[in-house]
XYZ file of C-alpha atoms in Angstrom:
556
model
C 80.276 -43.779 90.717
C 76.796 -42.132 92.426
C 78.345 -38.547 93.063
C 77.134 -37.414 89.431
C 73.801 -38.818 89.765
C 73.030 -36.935 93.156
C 74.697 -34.048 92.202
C 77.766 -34.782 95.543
C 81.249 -33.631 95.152
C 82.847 -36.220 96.903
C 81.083 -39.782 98.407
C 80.028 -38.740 101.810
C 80.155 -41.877 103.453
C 83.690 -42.762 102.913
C 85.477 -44.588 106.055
C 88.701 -42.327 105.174
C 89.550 -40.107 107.967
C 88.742 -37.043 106.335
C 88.244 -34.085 109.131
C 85.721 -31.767 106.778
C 83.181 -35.050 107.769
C 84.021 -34.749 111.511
C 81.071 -35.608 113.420
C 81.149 -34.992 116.862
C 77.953 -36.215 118.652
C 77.698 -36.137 122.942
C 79.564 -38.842 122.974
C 82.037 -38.203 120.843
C 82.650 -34.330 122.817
C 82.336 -36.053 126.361
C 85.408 -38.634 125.025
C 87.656 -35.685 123.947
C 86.578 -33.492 127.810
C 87.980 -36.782 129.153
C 91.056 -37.059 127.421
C 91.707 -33.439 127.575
C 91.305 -33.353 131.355
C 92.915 -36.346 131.614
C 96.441 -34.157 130.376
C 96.241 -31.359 132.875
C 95.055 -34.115 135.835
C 98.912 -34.481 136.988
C 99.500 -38.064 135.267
C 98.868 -41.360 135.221
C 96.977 -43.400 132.706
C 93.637 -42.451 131.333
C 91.854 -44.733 129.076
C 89.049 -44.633 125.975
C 87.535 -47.720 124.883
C 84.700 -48.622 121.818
C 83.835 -51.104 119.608
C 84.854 -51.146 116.187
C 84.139 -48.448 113.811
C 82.773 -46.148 117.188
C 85.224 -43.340 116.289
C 87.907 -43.893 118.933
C 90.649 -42.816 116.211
C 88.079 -39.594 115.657
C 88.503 -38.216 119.069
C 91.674 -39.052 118.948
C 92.803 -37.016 116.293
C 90.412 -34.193 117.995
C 92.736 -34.734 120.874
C 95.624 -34.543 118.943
C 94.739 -31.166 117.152
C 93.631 -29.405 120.650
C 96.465 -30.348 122.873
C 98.076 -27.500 124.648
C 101.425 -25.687 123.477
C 102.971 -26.667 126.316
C 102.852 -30.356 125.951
C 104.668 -32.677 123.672
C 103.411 -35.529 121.788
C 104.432 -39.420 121.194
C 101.944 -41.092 119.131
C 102.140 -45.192 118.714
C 99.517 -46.764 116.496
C 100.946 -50.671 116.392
C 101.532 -51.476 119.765
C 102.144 -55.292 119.057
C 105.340 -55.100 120.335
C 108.177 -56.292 122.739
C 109.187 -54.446 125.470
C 112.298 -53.641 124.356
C 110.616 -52.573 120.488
C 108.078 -49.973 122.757
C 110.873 -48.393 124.334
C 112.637 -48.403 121.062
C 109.405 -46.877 119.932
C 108.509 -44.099 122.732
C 112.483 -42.952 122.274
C 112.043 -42.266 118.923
C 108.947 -40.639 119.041
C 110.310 -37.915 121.703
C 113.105 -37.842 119.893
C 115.316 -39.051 122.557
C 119.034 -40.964 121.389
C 119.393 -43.758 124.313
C 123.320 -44.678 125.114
C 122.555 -48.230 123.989
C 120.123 -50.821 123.076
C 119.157 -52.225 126.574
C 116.159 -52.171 128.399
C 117.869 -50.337 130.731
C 119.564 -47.621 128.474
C 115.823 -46.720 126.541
C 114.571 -46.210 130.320
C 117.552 -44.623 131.515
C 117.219 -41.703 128.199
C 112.962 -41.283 128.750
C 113.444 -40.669 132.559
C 116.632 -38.158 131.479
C 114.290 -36.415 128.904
C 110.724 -36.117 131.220
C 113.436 -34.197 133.960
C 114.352 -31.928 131.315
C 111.037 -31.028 130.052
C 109.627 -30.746 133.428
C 112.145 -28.410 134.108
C 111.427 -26.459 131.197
C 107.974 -26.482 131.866
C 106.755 -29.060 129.401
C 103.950 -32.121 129.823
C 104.551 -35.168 128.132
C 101.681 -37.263 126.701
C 101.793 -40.731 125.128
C 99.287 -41.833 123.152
C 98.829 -45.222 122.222
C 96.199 -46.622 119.698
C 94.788 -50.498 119.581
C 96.040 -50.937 122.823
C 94.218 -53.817 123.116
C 96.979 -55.473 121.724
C 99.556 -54.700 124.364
C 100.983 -57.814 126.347
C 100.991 -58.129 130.036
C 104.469 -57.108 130.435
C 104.318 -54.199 127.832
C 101.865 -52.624 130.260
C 103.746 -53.092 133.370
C 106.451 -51.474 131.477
C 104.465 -48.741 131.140
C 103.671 -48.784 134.729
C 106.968 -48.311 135.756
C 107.815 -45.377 133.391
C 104.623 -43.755 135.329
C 106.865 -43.728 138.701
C 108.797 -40.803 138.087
C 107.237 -38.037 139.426
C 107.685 -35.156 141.706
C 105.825 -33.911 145.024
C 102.944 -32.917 142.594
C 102.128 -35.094 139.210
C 104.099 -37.607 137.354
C 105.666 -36.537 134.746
C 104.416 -38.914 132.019
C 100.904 -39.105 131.091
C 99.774 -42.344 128.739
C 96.232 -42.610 126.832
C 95.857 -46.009 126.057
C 92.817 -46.206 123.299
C 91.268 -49.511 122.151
C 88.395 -51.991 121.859
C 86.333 -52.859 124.831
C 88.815 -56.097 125.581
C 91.197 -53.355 127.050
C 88.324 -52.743 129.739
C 88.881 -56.932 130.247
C 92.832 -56.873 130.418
C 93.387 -54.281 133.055
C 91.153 -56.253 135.387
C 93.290 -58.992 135.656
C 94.786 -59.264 138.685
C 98.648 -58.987 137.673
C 97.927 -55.612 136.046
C 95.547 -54.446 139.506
C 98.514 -51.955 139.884
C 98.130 -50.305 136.813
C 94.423 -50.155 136.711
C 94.777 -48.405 140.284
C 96.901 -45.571 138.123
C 93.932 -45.010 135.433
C 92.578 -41.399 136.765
C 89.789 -41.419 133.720
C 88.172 -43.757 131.701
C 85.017 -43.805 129.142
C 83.686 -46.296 127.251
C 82.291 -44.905 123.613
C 78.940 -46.232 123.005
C 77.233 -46.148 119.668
C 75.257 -43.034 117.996
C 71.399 -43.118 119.541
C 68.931 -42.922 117.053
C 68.473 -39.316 116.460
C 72.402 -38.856 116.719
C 72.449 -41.352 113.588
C 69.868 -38.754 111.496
C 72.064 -36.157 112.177
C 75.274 -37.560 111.605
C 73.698 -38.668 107.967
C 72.369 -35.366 106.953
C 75.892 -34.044 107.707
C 78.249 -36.092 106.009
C 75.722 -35.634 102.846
C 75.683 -31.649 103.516
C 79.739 -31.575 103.731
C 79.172 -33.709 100.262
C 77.072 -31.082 98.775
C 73.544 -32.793 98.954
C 71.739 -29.653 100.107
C 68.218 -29.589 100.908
C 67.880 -33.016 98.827
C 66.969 -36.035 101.482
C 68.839 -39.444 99.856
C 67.223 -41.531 102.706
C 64.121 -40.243 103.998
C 63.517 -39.714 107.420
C 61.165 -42.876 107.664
C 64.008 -45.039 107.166
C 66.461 -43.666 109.672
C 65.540 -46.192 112.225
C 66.379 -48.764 110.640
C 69.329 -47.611 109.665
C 69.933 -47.370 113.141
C 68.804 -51.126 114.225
C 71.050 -52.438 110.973
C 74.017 -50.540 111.528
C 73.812 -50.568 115.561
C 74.667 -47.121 116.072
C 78.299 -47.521 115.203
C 79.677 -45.002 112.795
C 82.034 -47.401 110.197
C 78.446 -49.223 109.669
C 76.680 -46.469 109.324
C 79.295 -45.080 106.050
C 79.271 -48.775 104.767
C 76.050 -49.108 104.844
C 74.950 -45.913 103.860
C 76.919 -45.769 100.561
C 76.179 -49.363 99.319
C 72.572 -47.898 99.818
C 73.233 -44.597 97.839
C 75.249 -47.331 94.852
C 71.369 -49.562 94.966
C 69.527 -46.149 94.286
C 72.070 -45.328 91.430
C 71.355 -48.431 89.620
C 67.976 -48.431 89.887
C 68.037 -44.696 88.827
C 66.067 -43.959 91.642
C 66.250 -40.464 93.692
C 66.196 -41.841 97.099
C 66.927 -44.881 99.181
C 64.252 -46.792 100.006
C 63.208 -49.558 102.194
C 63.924 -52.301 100.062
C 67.467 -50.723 98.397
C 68.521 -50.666 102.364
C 67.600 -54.351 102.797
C 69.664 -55.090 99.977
C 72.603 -53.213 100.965
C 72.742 -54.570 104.299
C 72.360 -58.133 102.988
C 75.674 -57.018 101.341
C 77.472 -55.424 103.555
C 76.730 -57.265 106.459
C 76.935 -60.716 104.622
C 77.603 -63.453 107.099
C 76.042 -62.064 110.239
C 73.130 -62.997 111.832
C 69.665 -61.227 111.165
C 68.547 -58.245 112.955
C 66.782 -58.827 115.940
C 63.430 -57.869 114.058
C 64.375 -59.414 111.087
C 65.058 -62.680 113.272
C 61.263 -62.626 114.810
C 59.005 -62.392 111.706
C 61.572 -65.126 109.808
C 61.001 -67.753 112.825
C 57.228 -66.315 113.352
C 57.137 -67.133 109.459
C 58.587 -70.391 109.416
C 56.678 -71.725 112.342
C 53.300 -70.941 110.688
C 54.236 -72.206 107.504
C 55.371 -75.486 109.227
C 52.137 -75.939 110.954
C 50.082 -75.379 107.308
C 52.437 -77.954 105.883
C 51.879 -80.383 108.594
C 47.913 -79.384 108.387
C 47.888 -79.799 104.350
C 49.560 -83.319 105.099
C 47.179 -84.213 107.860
C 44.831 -83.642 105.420
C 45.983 -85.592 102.801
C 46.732 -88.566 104.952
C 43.440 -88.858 106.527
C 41.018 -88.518 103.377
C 42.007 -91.860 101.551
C 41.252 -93.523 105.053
C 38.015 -91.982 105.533
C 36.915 -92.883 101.945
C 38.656 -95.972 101.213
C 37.881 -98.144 98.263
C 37.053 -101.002 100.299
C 34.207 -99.065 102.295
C 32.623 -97.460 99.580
C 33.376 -98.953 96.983
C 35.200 -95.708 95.191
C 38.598 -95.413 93.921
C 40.584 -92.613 96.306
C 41.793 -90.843 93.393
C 38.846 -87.924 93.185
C 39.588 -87.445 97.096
C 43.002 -86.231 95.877
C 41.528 -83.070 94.571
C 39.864 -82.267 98.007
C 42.797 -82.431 99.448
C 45.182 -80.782 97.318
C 42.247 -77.854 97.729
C 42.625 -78.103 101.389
C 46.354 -78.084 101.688
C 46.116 -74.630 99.340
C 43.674 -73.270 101.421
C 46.015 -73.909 104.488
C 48.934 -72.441 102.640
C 46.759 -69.084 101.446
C 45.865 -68.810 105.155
C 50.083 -69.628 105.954
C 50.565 -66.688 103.472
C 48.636 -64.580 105.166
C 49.615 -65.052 108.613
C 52.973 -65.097 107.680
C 52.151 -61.154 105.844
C 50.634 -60.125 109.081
C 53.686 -61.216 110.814
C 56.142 -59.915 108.785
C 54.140 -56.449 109.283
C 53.677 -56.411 112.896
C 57.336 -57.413 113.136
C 58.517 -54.055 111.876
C 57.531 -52.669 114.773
C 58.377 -55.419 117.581
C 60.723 -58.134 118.033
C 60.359 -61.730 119.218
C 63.147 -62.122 120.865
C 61.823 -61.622 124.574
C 63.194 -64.460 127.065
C 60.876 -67.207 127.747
C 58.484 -65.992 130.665
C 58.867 -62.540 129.106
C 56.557 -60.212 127.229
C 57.337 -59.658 123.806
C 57.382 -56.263 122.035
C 54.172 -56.548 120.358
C 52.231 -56.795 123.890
C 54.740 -54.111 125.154
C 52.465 -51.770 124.557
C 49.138 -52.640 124.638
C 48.221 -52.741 128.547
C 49.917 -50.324 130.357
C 50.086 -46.025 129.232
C 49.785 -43.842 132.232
C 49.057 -40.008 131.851
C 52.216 -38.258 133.681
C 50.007 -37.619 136.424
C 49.409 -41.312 137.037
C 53.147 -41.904 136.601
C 54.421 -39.184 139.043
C 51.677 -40.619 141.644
C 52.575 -44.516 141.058
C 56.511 -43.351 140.956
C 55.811 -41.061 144.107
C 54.120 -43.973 145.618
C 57.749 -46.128 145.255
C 58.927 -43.511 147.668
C 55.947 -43.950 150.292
C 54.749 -40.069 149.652
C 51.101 -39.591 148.410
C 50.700 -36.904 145.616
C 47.163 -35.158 144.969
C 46.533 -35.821 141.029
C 47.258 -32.879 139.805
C 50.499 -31.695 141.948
C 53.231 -33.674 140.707
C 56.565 -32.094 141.142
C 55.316 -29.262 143.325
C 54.222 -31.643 145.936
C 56.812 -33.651 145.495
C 59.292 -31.373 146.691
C 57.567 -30.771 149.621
C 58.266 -33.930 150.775
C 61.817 -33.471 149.720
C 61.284 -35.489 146.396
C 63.103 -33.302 143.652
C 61.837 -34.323 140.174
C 64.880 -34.493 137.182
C 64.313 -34.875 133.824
C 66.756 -36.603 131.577
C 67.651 -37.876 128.396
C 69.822 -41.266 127.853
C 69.956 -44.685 126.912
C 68.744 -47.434 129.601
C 72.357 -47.281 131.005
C 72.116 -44.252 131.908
C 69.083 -45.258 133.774
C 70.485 -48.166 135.556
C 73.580 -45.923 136.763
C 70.907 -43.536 138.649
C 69.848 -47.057 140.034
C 65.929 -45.092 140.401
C 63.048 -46.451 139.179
C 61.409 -44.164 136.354
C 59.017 -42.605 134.000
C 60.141 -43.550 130.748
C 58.570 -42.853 127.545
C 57.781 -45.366 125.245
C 57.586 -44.941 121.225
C 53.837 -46.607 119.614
C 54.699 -46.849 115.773
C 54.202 -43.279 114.749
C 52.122 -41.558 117.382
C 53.656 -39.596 120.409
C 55.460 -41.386 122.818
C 53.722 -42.267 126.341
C 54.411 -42.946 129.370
C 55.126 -46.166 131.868
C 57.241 -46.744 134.998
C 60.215 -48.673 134.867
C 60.650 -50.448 138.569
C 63.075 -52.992 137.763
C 66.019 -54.163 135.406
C 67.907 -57.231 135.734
C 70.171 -58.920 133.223
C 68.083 -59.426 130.665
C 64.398 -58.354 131.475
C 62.836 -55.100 132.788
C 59.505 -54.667 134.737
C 57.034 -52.009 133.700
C 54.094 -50.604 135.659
C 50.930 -49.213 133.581
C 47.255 -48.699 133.880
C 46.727 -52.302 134.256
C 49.309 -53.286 136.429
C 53.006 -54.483 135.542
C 54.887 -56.877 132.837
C 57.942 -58.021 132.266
C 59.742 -57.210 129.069
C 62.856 -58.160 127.553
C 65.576 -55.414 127.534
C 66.126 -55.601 123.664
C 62.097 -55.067 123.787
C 62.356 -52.062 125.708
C 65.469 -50.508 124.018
C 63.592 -50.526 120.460
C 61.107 -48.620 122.381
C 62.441 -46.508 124.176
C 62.730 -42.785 123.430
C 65.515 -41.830 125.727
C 63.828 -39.488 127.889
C 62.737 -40.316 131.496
C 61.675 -38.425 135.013
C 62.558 -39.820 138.452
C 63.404 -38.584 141.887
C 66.159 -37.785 143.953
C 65.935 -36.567 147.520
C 68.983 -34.737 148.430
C 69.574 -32.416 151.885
C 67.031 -29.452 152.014
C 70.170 -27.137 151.774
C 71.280 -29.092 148.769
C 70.925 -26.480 145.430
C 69.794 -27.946 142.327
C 73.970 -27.403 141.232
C 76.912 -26.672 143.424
C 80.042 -25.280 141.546
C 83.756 -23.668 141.645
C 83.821 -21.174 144.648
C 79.859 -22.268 146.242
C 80.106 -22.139 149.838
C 77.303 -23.217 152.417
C 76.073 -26.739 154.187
C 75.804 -28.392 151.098
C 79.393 -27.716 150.307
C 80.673 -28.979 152.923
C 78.224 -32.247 152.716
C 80.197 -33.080 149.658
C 83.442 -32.146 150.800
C 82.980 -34.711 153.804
C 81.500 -37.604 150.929
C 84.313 -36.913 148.524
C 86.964 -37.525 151.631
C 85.288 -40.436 152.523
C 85.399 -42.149 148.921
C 88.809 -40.952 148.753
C 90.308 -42.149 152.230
C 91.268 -38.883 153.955
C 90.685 -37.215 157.171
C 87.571 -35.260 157.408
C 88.129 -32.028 155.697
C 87.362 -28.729 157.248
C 84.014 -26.880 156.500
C 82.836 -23.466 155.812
C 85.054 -23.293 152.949
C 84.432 -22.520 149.044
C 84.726 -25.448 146.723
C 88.170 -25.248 145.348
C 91.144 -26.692 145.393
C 91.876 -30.609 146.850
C 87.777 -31.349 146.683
C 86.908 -29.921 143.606
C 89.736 -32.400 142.037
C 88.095 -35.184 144.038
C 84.745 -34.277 142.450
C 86.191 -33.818 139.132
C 87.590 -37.387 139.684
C 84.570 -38.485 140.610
C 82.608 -37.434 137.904
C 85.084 -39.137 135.228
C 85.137 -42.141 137.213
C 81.015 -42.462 136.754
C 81.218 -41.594 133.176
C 80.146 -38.051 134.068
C 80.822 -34.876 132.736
C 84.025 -33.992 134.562
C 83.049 -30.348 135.021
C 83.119 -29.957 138.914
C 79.942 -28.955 138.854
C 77.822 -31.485 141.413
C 73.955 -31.728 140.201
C 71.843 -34.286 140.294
C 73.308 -36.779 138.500
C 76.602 -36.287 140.840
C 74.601 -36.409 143.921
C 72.906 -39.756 143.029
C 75.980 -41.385 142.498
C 77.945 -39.620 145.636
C 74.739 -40.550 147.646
C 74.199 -44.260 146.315
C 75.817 -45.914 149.029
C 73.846 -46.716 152.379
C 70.805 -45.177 151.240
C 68.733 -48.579 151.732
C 65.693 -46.736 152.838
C 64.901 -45.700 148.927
C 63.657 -47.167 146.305
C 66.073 -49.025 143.432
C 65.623 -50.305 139.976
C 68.687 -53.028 140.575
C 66.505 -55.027 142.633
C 64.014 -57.134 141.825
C 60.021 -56.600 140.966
C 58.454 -54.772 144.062
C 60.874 -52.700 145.750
């Protein structure tokens, strides 16, 4: 209906699967590593969870499109099925004619067929979609079709896709078996805040929008809090938006057009966090004028009564009236400054907590004072000034990331992190702590505790901390890297893994560069074998009670 009016050739946020609107953010590219290693790892299960509308059936296709020549293909995508219906199902989709129509005979054909192709040189994947739906014994079905193997992989690999529930099902204890066999897993989170700008401005480029901006770049955060980074939300939202504008006849989206549209497309859910603050913030001031204008109106026949002076009450009635309006002009405006402030901050902080608003009014450090304070955590003095360089004199390696708060609490460090004050540059305050639901800061003025929905909306996803690693350790060690730190790795990796001490002096290859890789998808890292910081923190997490945490509480 809106494609004429912009000047589109096709909608651009439709939640068809069309691959000319691919997206592919980090996320979406470290998913697709993981399944693709996940087919050349030797077998077993590897599994991909998301929410809703994340774009699990996205990478999937990706998958689909960039699987080797060499490997063959059985796609399910309604697992709600019997045992029996499954086998039925993986049969037909290899293409495989079973003697009969027993359990038996459809495991008896698969186990015929994965000889023959792995004598002719051929992997065999199965994909299955929604697997949250799967029954108990559907998966230990699948289990079993996992055992054949030979002296070197199995020769079935399954990718079991589906909502985060999946995550919940294989921890049960009668399927502890299969989650043993799962050699990769990632969860897909939602699109950051940034990642949703882009992934906007493409789908409307694909659609022909050009240089013309439909939402301006002022509203893109919100977009963000309303649609909570999840892609489906994003196109729903996004094109009842682009249908407001269209009626209105207006060029762009604005502010209120993308309240509206989220009242409509989100009907039934509760308000956004922000949304939820300035409504109760709101309502509780406007209670108290109520109560004050009927205080008021109560207590002036009692003071001038006709029996005391002599008047009728009646002209008091005026006075009153006037003093209930004045309390509900002053309601009004409290209730504006609110609603203002609240665009910026929500109210939402658990009781004993700092709320957003105060977030940020006590605490900005200069990096300097960071590094020092965050130095400090690690009992090493730094001249102001110094920072990193002295750091790594003591053996204090500085690293520089980007990420959400969980990628924070996996480094399990406390940090600089760099908080976002309405539209001026972000600044700086260390983050010592994070428990379930709060986080402690340290600023200028000492430390508060913040909700973690507080921080998140503040956050700009960019943070320094330290590491201390061997002093032979490089900043990366890859494919073929010999040396100390080499074989420091070699000897960690063995130990996670159960072996014998491996020997040393030799190039990273082979048996501990699979260990690593399997490390690294394990963590949710980028299963490249190549060991930097990130890897080291995790390898080196263990034991190392002499440094500081962020898991622990206030003052470690």
């Amino acid at each position: 209906m809106y494609t004429q009016y912009f000047n589109l050739r096709q909608q651009p946020f439709s939640i068809a699967p069309d691959p000319r609107y691919l997206f592919m953010s980090e996320r979406h590219r470290e998913a697709l590593a993981h399944l693709l290693y996940g087919v050349g790892s030797g077998g077993g299960f590897v599994l991909l969870t998301g929410e809703i509308g994340a774009g699990k059936t996205t990478v999937c296709r990706c998958f689909i499109e960039q699987i080797p020549a060499d490997c063959r293909l059985a796609y399910i995508f309604n697992p709600k099925l019997t045992v029996e219906e499954l086998l039925q199902s993986v049969c037909d989709e290899f293409g495989v004619a079973p003697e009969g129509a027993s359990v038996k005979s459809y495991v008896d054909a698969v186990n015929s067929y994965l000889l023959e192709s792995h004598a002719a040189g051929l992997n065999n994947v199965l994909v299955i979609d929604e697997a949250q739906n799967l029954s108990a014994d559907v998966l230990e079905q699948l289990r079993l079709l996992t055992n054949l193997e030979t002296s070197e992989r199995k020769l079935l690999q399954i990718i079991l896709i589906g909502q985060p529930e999946l995550r919940q099902m294989l921890a049960r204890p009668e399927l502890e078996q299969l989650a043993q066999r799962v050699i990769a897993r990632y969860h897909l989170g939602p699109l950051s805040e940034a990642e949703v700008g882009s992934y906007i401005r493409h789908r409307l480029a694909v659609a022909g929008a050009g240089a013309v901006e439909l939402f301006p770049r002022g509203l893109l955060r919100r977009i963000h809090q309303l649609s909570k980074g999840v892609p489906r939300r994003i196109n729903l939202l996004c094109d009842r938006a682009l249908l407001g504008a269209y009626v209105e006849n207006r060029a762009q989206v604005n502010a209120v057009i993308l309240r509206r549209a989220a009242q409509e497309v989100f009907a039934g859910e509760s308000a956004p966090v922000g949304a939820r603050a300035w409504r109760v913030a709101a309502a509780g001031v406007l209670a108290g004028a109520a109560l004050t204008a009927a205080a008021a109106w109560q207590l002036m026949p009692s003071v001038r009564s006709p029996s005391a002076t002599g008047h009728a009450a009646a002209p008091q009635a005026p006075a009153a009236a006037q003093a209930a309006s004045r309390a509900s002009q002053a309601a009004g405006r409290v209730t504006q400054a609110a609603a203002a402030s609240s665009a910026s901050a929500a109210a939402t902080a658990p009781q004993g907590a700092a709320s957003p608003a105060t977030l940020v009014a006590p605490s900005w450090l200069t990096m300097d004072a960071a590094l020092g304070q965050l130095a400090a955590k690690w009992e090493v003095a730094l001249s102001e000034g110094e920072g990193c360089a002295e750091a790594s004199r003591h053996n204090l390696r500085c690293m520089q990331g980007k990420g959400g708060l969980e990628e924070i609490r996996n480094l399990d460090r406390p940090a600089i992190i760099k908080l976002r004050d309405g539209d001026s540059l972000p600044r700086n305050v260390l983050l010592t702590a994070i428990d379930g639901k709060s986080a402690t800061l340290v600023g200028a003025r000492g430390s508060e505790t913040v909700s973690l929905d507080a921080l998140d909306a503040r956050f700009d996803g960019t943070f320094t901390t330290f590491w201390r690693a061997p002093r032979s350790w490089r900043e990366e060690v890859s494919e073929g890297d010999k040396g100390p730190d080499v074989d420091w790795l070699a000897r960690r990796l063995a130990q996670i893994n159960g072996v014998k001490k491996p020997r040393e002096n030799l190039p990273l290859a082979g048996e501990t560069l699979r260990y690593l890789r399997e490390f690294q998808l394990a963590q949710g890292l980028k299963a490249d074998g190549v060991a930097g910081p990130r890897t080291f923190i995790r390898l080196s997490q263990p034991g190392r009670e002499t440094e500081p945490h962020l898991l622990a509480k206030a003052g470690n």
